[in-house]
PDB file of C-alpha atoms in Angstrom:
ATOM      1  CA  MET R  37      96.430  97.777 115.362  1.00  0.00           C
ATOM      2  CA  LEU R  38      96.792  94.053 114.590  1.00  0.00           C
ATOM      3  CA  ASP R  39      98.363  93.005 111.325  1.00  0.00           C
ATOM      4  CA  GLU R  40      97.883  89.591 109.714  1.00  0.00           C
ATOM      5  CA  ILE R  41     100.972  88.106 111.378  1.00  0.00           C
ATOM      6  CA  ASP R  42      99.773  89.262 114.836  1.00  0.00           C
ATOM      7  CA  LYS R  43      96.387  87.667 114.163  1.00  0.00           C
ATOM      8  CA  LYS R  44      98.000  84.387 113.094  1.00  0.00           C
ATOM      9  CA  LEU R  45     100.203  84.387 116.212  1.00  0.00           C
ATOM     10  CA  ILE R  46      97.207  84.944 118.465  1.00  0.00           C
ATOM     11  CA  GLU R  47      95.246  82.228 116.662  1.00  0.00           C
ATOM     12  CA  MET R  48      98.126  79.754 117.099  1.00  0.00           C
ATOM     13  CA  LEU R  49      98.418  80.549 120.804  1.00  0.00           C
ATOM     14  CA  THR R  50      94.643  80.308 121.240  1.00  0.00           C
ATOM     15  CA  THR R  51      94.704  76.708 120.086  1.00  0.00           C
ATOM     16  CA  ASN R  52      97.926  75.872 121.973  1.00  0.00           C
ATOM     17  CA  GLY R  53      99.396  78.394 124.417  1.00  0.00           C
ATOM     18  CA  ARG R  54     102.519  76.238 124.852  1.00  0.00           C
ATOM     19  CA  ARG R  55     103.545  76.459 121.196  1.00  0.00           C
ATOM     20  CA  SER R  56     107.237  77.242 120.829  1.00  0.00           C
ATOM     21  CA  LEU R  57     108.585  80.427 119.263  1.00  0.00           C
ATOM     22  CA  SER R  58     110.514  78.316 116.739  1.00  0.00           C
ATOM     23  CA  GLU R  59     107.398  76.395 115.691  1.00  0.00           C
ATOM     24  CA  MET R  60     105.399  79.595 115.198  1.00  0.00           C
ATOM     25  CA  GLY R  61     108.321  81.168 113.348  1.00  0.00           C
ATOM     26  CA  LYS R  62     108.536  78.232 110.919  1.00  0.00           C
ATOM     27  CA  LYS R  63     104.816  78.405 110.167  1.00  0.00           C
ATOM     28  CA  LEU R  64     105.027  82.154 109.546  1.00  0.00           C
ATOM     29  CA  GLY R  65     108.422  82.248 107.834  1.00  0.00           C
ATOM     30  CA  LEU R  66     110.002  84.328 110.614  1.00  0.00           C
ATOM     31  CA  SER R  67     112.793  83.767 113.118  1.00  0.00           C
ATOM     32  CA  HIS R  68     112.000  82.901 116.724  1.00  0.00           C
ATOM     33  CA  VAL R  69     113.548  86.279 117.656  1.00  0.00           C
ATOM     34  CA  ALA R  70     111.072  88.097 115.392  1.00  0.00           C
ATOM     35  CA  ILE R  71     108.189  86.119 116.914  1.00  0.00           C
ATOM     36  CA  LYS R  72     109.370  86.987 120.450  1.00  0.00           C
ATOM     37  CA  LYS R  73     109.554  90.694 119.565  1.00  0.00           C
ATOM     38  CA  ARG R  74     106.044  90.637 118.156  1.00  0.00           C
ATOM     39  CA  LEU R  75     104.673  88.829 121.221  1.00  0.00           C
ATOM     40  CA  ASP R  76     106.514  91.207 123.555  1.00  0.00           C
ATOM     41  CA  LYS R  77     104.914  94.124 121.693  1.00  0.00           C
ATOM     42  CA  LEU R  78     101.438  92.578 122.067  1.00  0.00           C
ATOM     43  CA  TYR R  79     102.054  92.034 125.802  1.00  0.00           C
ATOM     44  CA  ALA R  80     103.446  95.555 126.282  1.00  0.00           C
ATOM     45  CA  LYS R  81     100.431  97.119 124.554  1.00  0.00           C
ATOM     46  CA  ASN R  82      98.155  95.016 126.776  1.00  0.00           C
ATOM     47  CA  ILE R  83      96.528  93.476 123.705  1.00  0.00           C
ATOM     48  CA  MET R  84      97.024  89.934 124.909  1.00  0.00           C
ATOM     49  CA  LYS R  85      98.333  87.934 127.784  1.00  0.00           C
ATOM     50  CA  ILE R  86      98.889  84.259 128.232  1.00  0.00           C
ATOM     51  CA  VAL R  87      97.188  82.786 131.289  1.00  0.00           C
ATOM     52  CA  PRO R  88      96.114  79.311 132.305  1.00  0.00           C
ATOM     53  CA  VAL R  89      92.482  78.450 131.742  1.00  0.00           C
ATOM     54  CA  ILE R  90      90.644  75.645 133.505  1.00  0.00           C
ATOM     55  CA  ASN R  91      88.363  72.953 132.083  1.00  0.00           C
ATOM     56  CA  PHE R  92      85.119  73.840 133.844  1.00  0.00           C
ATOM     57  CA  SER R  93      83.388  70.502 133.316  1.00  0.00           C
ATOM     58  CA  GLN R  94      86.461  68.408 134.211  1.00  0.00           C
ATOM     59  CA  LEU R  95      86.387  69.894 137.723  1.00  0.00           C
ATOM     60  CA  LYS R  96      82.597  69.404 137.837  1.00  0.00           C
ATOM     61  CA  LEU R  97      82.029  73.052 138.740  1.00  0.00           C
ATOM     62  CA  LYS R  98      78.652  74.761 138.760  1.00  0.00           C
ATOM     63  CA  ALA R  99      78.062  78.254 137.389  1.00  0.00           C
ATOM     64  CA  VAL R 100      75.507  80.963 137.776  1.00  0.00           C
ATOM     65  CA  MET R 101      74.871  84.090 135.738  1.00  0.00           C
ATOM     66  CA  ILE R 102      73.550  87.108 137.593  1.00  0.00           C
ATOM     67  CA  LEU R 103      71.992  90.009 135.717  1.00  0.00           C
ATOM     68  CA  ALA R 104      71.640  93.173 137.754  1.00  0.00           C
ATOM     69  CA  GLU R 105      70.024  96.533 137.254  1.00  0.00           C
ATOM     70  CA  VAL R 106      72.225  99.003 139.101  1.00  0.00           C
ATOM     71  CA  ARG R 107      71.041 102.521 139.863  1.00  0.00           C
ATOM     72  CA  THR R 108      74.110 104.640 138.996  1.00  0.00           C
ATOM     73  CA  SER R 109      77.525 104.323 137.382  1.00  0.00           C
ATOM     74  CA  VAL R 110      79.048 105.208 140.779  1.00  0.00           C
ATOM     75  CA  ASP R 111      77.316 102.149 142.290  1.00  0.00           C
ATOM     76  CA  ILE R 112      78.564 100.010 139.387  1.00  0.00           C
ATOM     77  CA  ASP R 113      82.134 101.233 139.924  1.00  0.00           C
ATOM     78  CA  LYS R 114      81.970 100.363 143.634  1.00  0.00           C
ATOM     79  CA  ILE R 115      80.713  96.857 142.858  1.00  0.00           C
ATOM     80  CA  LEU R 116      83.354  96.305 140.169  1.00  0.00           C
ATOM     81  CA  LYS R 117      86.079  97.367 142.583  1.00  0.00           C
ATOM     82  CA  LYS R 118      84.776  95.296 145.508  1.00  0.00           C
ATOM     83  CA  TYR R 119      84.498  92.066 143.498  1.00  0.00           C
ATOM     84  CA  SER R 120      87.554  92.524 141.258  1.00  0.00           C
ATOM     85  CA  ASN R 121      89.588  89.960 143.252  1.00  0.00           C
ATOM     86  CA  CYS R 122      86.809  87.460 143.913  1.00  0.00           C
ATOM     87  CA  PRO R 123      88.153  84.016 142.995  1.00  0.00           C
ATOM     88  CA  ARG R 124      84.654  82.793 142.162  1.00  0.00           C
ATOM     89  CA  MET R 125      84.120  85.550 139.577  1.00  0.00           C
ATOM     90  CA  VAL R 126      84.663  84.387 135.997  1.00  0.00           C
ATOM     91  CA  LEU R 127      83.150  87.457 134.345  1.00  0.00           C
ATOM     92  CA  LEU R 128      81.979  90.799 135.693  1.00  0.00           C
ATOM     93  CA  SER R 129      80.957  93.278 133.071  1.00  0.00           C
ATOM     94  CA  THR R 130      78.847  96.327 132.451  1.00  0.00           C
ATOM     95  CA  ALA R 131      76.131  95.971 129.819  1.00  0.00           C
ATOM     96  CA  MET R 132      73.581  97.984 127.903  1.00  0.00           C
ATOM     97  CA  GLY R 133      69.871  97.436 128.382  1.00  0.00           C
ATOM     98  CA  ARG R 134      67.647  96.849 131.390  1.00  0.00           C
ATOM     99  CA  PHE R 135      70.396  94.948 133.176  1.00  0.00           C
ATOM    100  CA  ASN R 136      73.571  96.991 133.233  1.00  0.00           C
ATOM    101  CA  LEU R 137      75.820  94.591 135.158  1.00  0.00           C
ATOM    102  CA  ILE R 138      76.455  90.920 134.353  1.00  0.00           C
ATOM    103  CA  ALA R 139      78.356  88.393 136.437  1.00  0.00           C
ATOM    104  CA  ILE R 140      79.248  84.752 135.961  1.00  0.00           C
ATOM    105  CA  MET R 141      80.414  83.012 139.120  1.00  0.00           C
ATOM    106  CA  VAL R 142      81.481  79.435 139.862  1.00  0.00           C
ATOM    107  CA  GLY R 143      80.990  77.122 142.798  1.00  0.00           C
ATOM    108  CA  GLU R 144      81.781  73.519 143.558  1.00  0.00           C
ATOM    109  CA  ASN R 145      78.227  72.389 144.308  1.00  0.00           C
ATOM    110  CA  ASP R 146      74.607  73.568 144.450  1.00  0.00           C
ATOM    111  CA  SER R 147      74.857  74.510 148.109  1.00  0.00           C
ATOM    112  CA  THR R 148      77.861  76.754 147.507  1.00  0.00           C
ATOM    113  CA  ILE R 149      76.083  78.350 144.533  1.00  0.00           C
ATOM    114  CA  GLU R 150      73.148  79.033 146.862  1.00  0.00           C
ATOM    115  CA  SER R 151      75.556  80.700 149.314  1.00  0.00           C
ATOM    116  CA  ILE R 152      76.969  82.823 146.498  1.00  0.00           C
ATOM    117  CA  LEU R 153      73.446  83.949 145.633  1.00  0.00           C
ATOM    118  CA  THR R 154      72.156  84.576 149.153  1.00  0.00           C
ATOM    119  CA  VAL R 155      75.070  85.534 151.393  1.00  0.00           C
ATOM    120  CA  CYS R 156      78.111  86.771 149.492  1.00  0.00           C
ATOM    121  CA  SER R 157      76.497  88.060 146.322  1.00  0.00           C
ATOM    122  CA  PHE R 158      76.696  91.551 145.002  1.00  0.00           C
ATOM    123  CA  ARG R 159      72.916  91.198 144.516  1.00  0.00           C
ATOM    124  CA  ARG R 160      72.709  92.645 148.030  1.00  0.00           C
ATOM    125  CA  GLU R 161      74.963  95.629 147.290  1.00  0.00           C
ATOM    126  CA  LYS R 162      73.818  99.219 147.565  1.00  0.00           C
ATOM    127  CA  GLY R 163      72.428 100.515 144.288  1.00  0.00           C
ATOM    128  CA  ILE R 164      71.125  97.217 142.932  1.00  0.00           C
ATOM    129  CA  MET R 165      67.450  97.663 142.159  1.00  0.00           C
ATOM    130  CA  LYS R 166      66.642  94.332 140.474  1.00  0.00           C
ATOM    131  CA  SER R 167      68.467  91.144 139.641  1.00  0.00           C
ATOM    132  CA  GLU R 168      67.833  87.957 137.782  1.00  0.00           C
ATOM    133  CA  ILE R 169      69.547  84.604 138.299  1.00  0.00           C
ATOM    134  CA  HIS R 170      70.277  81.984 135.650  1.00  0.00           C
ATOM    135  CA  LEU R 171      71.859  78.677 136.637  1.00  0.00           C
ATOM    136  CA  ILE R 172      74.195  77.503 133.901  1.00  0.00           C
ATOM    137  CA  ASN R 173      73.900  73.822 132.956  1.00  0.00           C
ATOM    138  CA  SER R 174      77.261  73.591 131.244  1.00  0.00           C
ATOM    139  CA  ILE R 175      79.734  75.845 129.515  1.00  0.00           C
ATOM    140  CA  SER R 176      80.167  74.594 125.966  1.00  0.00           C
ATOM    141  CA  ILE R 177      82.226  77.362 124.395  1.00  0.00           C
ATOM    142  CA  PRO R 178      84.859  78.027 125.497  1.00  0.00           C
ATOM    143  CA  LYS R 179      85.545  74.697 127.165  1.00  0.00           C
ATOM    144  CA  PHE R 180      88.389  76.237 129.185  1.00  0.00           C
ATOM    145  CA  ILE R 181      87.684  79.378 131.232  1.00  0.00           C
ATOM    146  CA  PRO R 182      89.802  81.645 133.422  1.00  0.00           C
ATOM    147  CA  ILE R 183      89.230  80.637 137.023  1.00  0.00           C
ATOM    148  CA  LYS R 184      91.375  82.260 139.699  1.00  0.00           C
ATOM    149  CA  ILE R 185      93.246  79.564 141.591  1.00  0.00           C
ATOM    150  CA  ILE R 186      94.780  80.957 144.768  1.00  0.00           C
ATOM    151  CA  ALA R 187      97.528  78.739 146.158  1.00  0.00           C
ATOM    152  CA  LYS R 188      98.356  80.785 149.252  1.00  0.00           C
ATOM    153  CA  LYS R 189      95.227  81.123 151.371  1.00  0.00           C
ATOM    154  CA  ARG R 190      95.104  84.090 153.770  1.00  0.00           C
ATOM    155  CA  GLY R 191      93.033  84.612 156.875  1.00  0.00           C
ATOM    156  CA  THR R 192      89.292  84.184 157.052  1.00  0.00           C
ATOM    157  CA  ILE R 193      88.265  87.411 155.308  1.00  0.00           C
ATOM    158  CA  ALA R 194      87.416  87.012 151.613  1.00  0.00           C
ATOM    159  CA  PRO R 195      88.533  89.687 149.098  1.00  0.00           C
ATOM    160  CA  CYS R 196      84.949  91.045 149.113  1.00  0.00           C
ATOM    161  CA  GLY R 197      85.150  91.618 152.879  1.00  0.00           C
ATOM    162  CA  MET R 198      83.039  88.659 154.064  1.00  0.00           C
ATOM    163  CA  ASP R 199      84.328  86.697 157.078  1.00  0.00           C
ATOM    164  CA  CYS R 200      83.861  83.091 155.978  1.00  0.00           C
ATOM    165  CA  SER R 201      84.721  81.597 159.387  1.00  0.00           C
ATOM    166  CA  ASN R 202      81.695  83.287 160.991  1.00  0.00           C
ATOM    167  CA  CYS R 203      79.260  82.662 158.147  1.00  0.00           C
ATOM    168  CA  LYS R 204      76.225  80.638 159.232  1.00  0.00           C
ATOM    169  CA  ARG R 205      76.155  78.623 155.985  1.00  0.00           C
ATOM    170  CA  TYR R 206      79.872  77.803 156.313  1.00  0.00           C
ATOM    171  CA  LEU R 207      79.451  76.704 159.934  1.00  0.00           C
ATOM    172  CA  GLN R 208      76.518  74.474 158.921  1.00  0.00           C
ATOM    173  CA  GLY R 209      78.628  72.863 156.159  1.00  0.00           C
ATOM    174  CA  LEU R 210      76.488  74.406 153.414  1.00  0.00           C
ATOM    175  CA  CYS R 211      79.301  76.480 151.907  1.00  0.00           C
ATOM    176  CA  LEU R 212      82.942  75.657 151.272  1.00  0.00           C
ATOM    177  CA  ALA R 213      84.021  79.281 151.961  1.00  0.00           C
ATOM    178  CA  CYS R 214      85.931  81.601 149.676  1.00  0.00           C
ATOM    179  CA  PRO R 215      88.843  79.915 147.849  1.00  0.00           C
ATOM    180  CA  ALA R 216      91.085  82.823 148.926  1.00  0.00           C
ATOM    181  CA  THR R 217      90.687  82.052 152.640  1.00  0.00           C
ATOM    182  CA  GLU R 218      92.493  79.559 154.857  1.00  0.00           C
ATOM    183  CA  VAL R 219      89.155  78.095 155.989  1.00  0.00           C
ATOM    184  CA  TYR R 220      88.252  77.037 152.432  1.00  0.00           C
ATOM    185  CA  ARG R 221      87.320  73.332 152.113  1.00  0.00           C
ATOM    186  CA  GLY R 222      87.039  72.923 148.348  1.00  0.00           C
ATOM    187  CA  ILE R 223      89.103  71.921 145.312  1.00  0.00           C
ATOM    188  CA  LEU R 224      89.986  75.334 143.892  1.00  0.00           C
TER     189      LEU R 224
END
């Protein structure tokens, strides 16, 4: 599926996603046109995509990992669909073992993390039998992670269906709201 040149291209872009086609071509002994064709093929096959990643510690974000034991695969599918557009979700994945769903979510401060865990968490979703919470001190590797930054805020309803403007924790100033909503008061 990936030949040695594809692997070298991906490695170069992993260290610097702004590398020029000409620069990569020189290093690999290919023309910039050949490099573009190879990259276009990798994009078209959905093998890779170039996206911005954010320095987690530079923004002083907090993170939490949630391990959940979900009853059925139907329940897992519903949760995956409901939280697929959550801007606080860094990772949401199925797993093997006692916990079959893993999430890593970010917040701007401890109080917002608490809101994520108590109010707008999938820990309360139908089908979740048990969950475990792990606060993350820092993310060492990778230093840059994909965080959804939403420039155009819409309404007060978060992608998960929560109405942030009526949330008790938001009204008390204990939560910054969902970064996708127009009532959001944070940096994301």
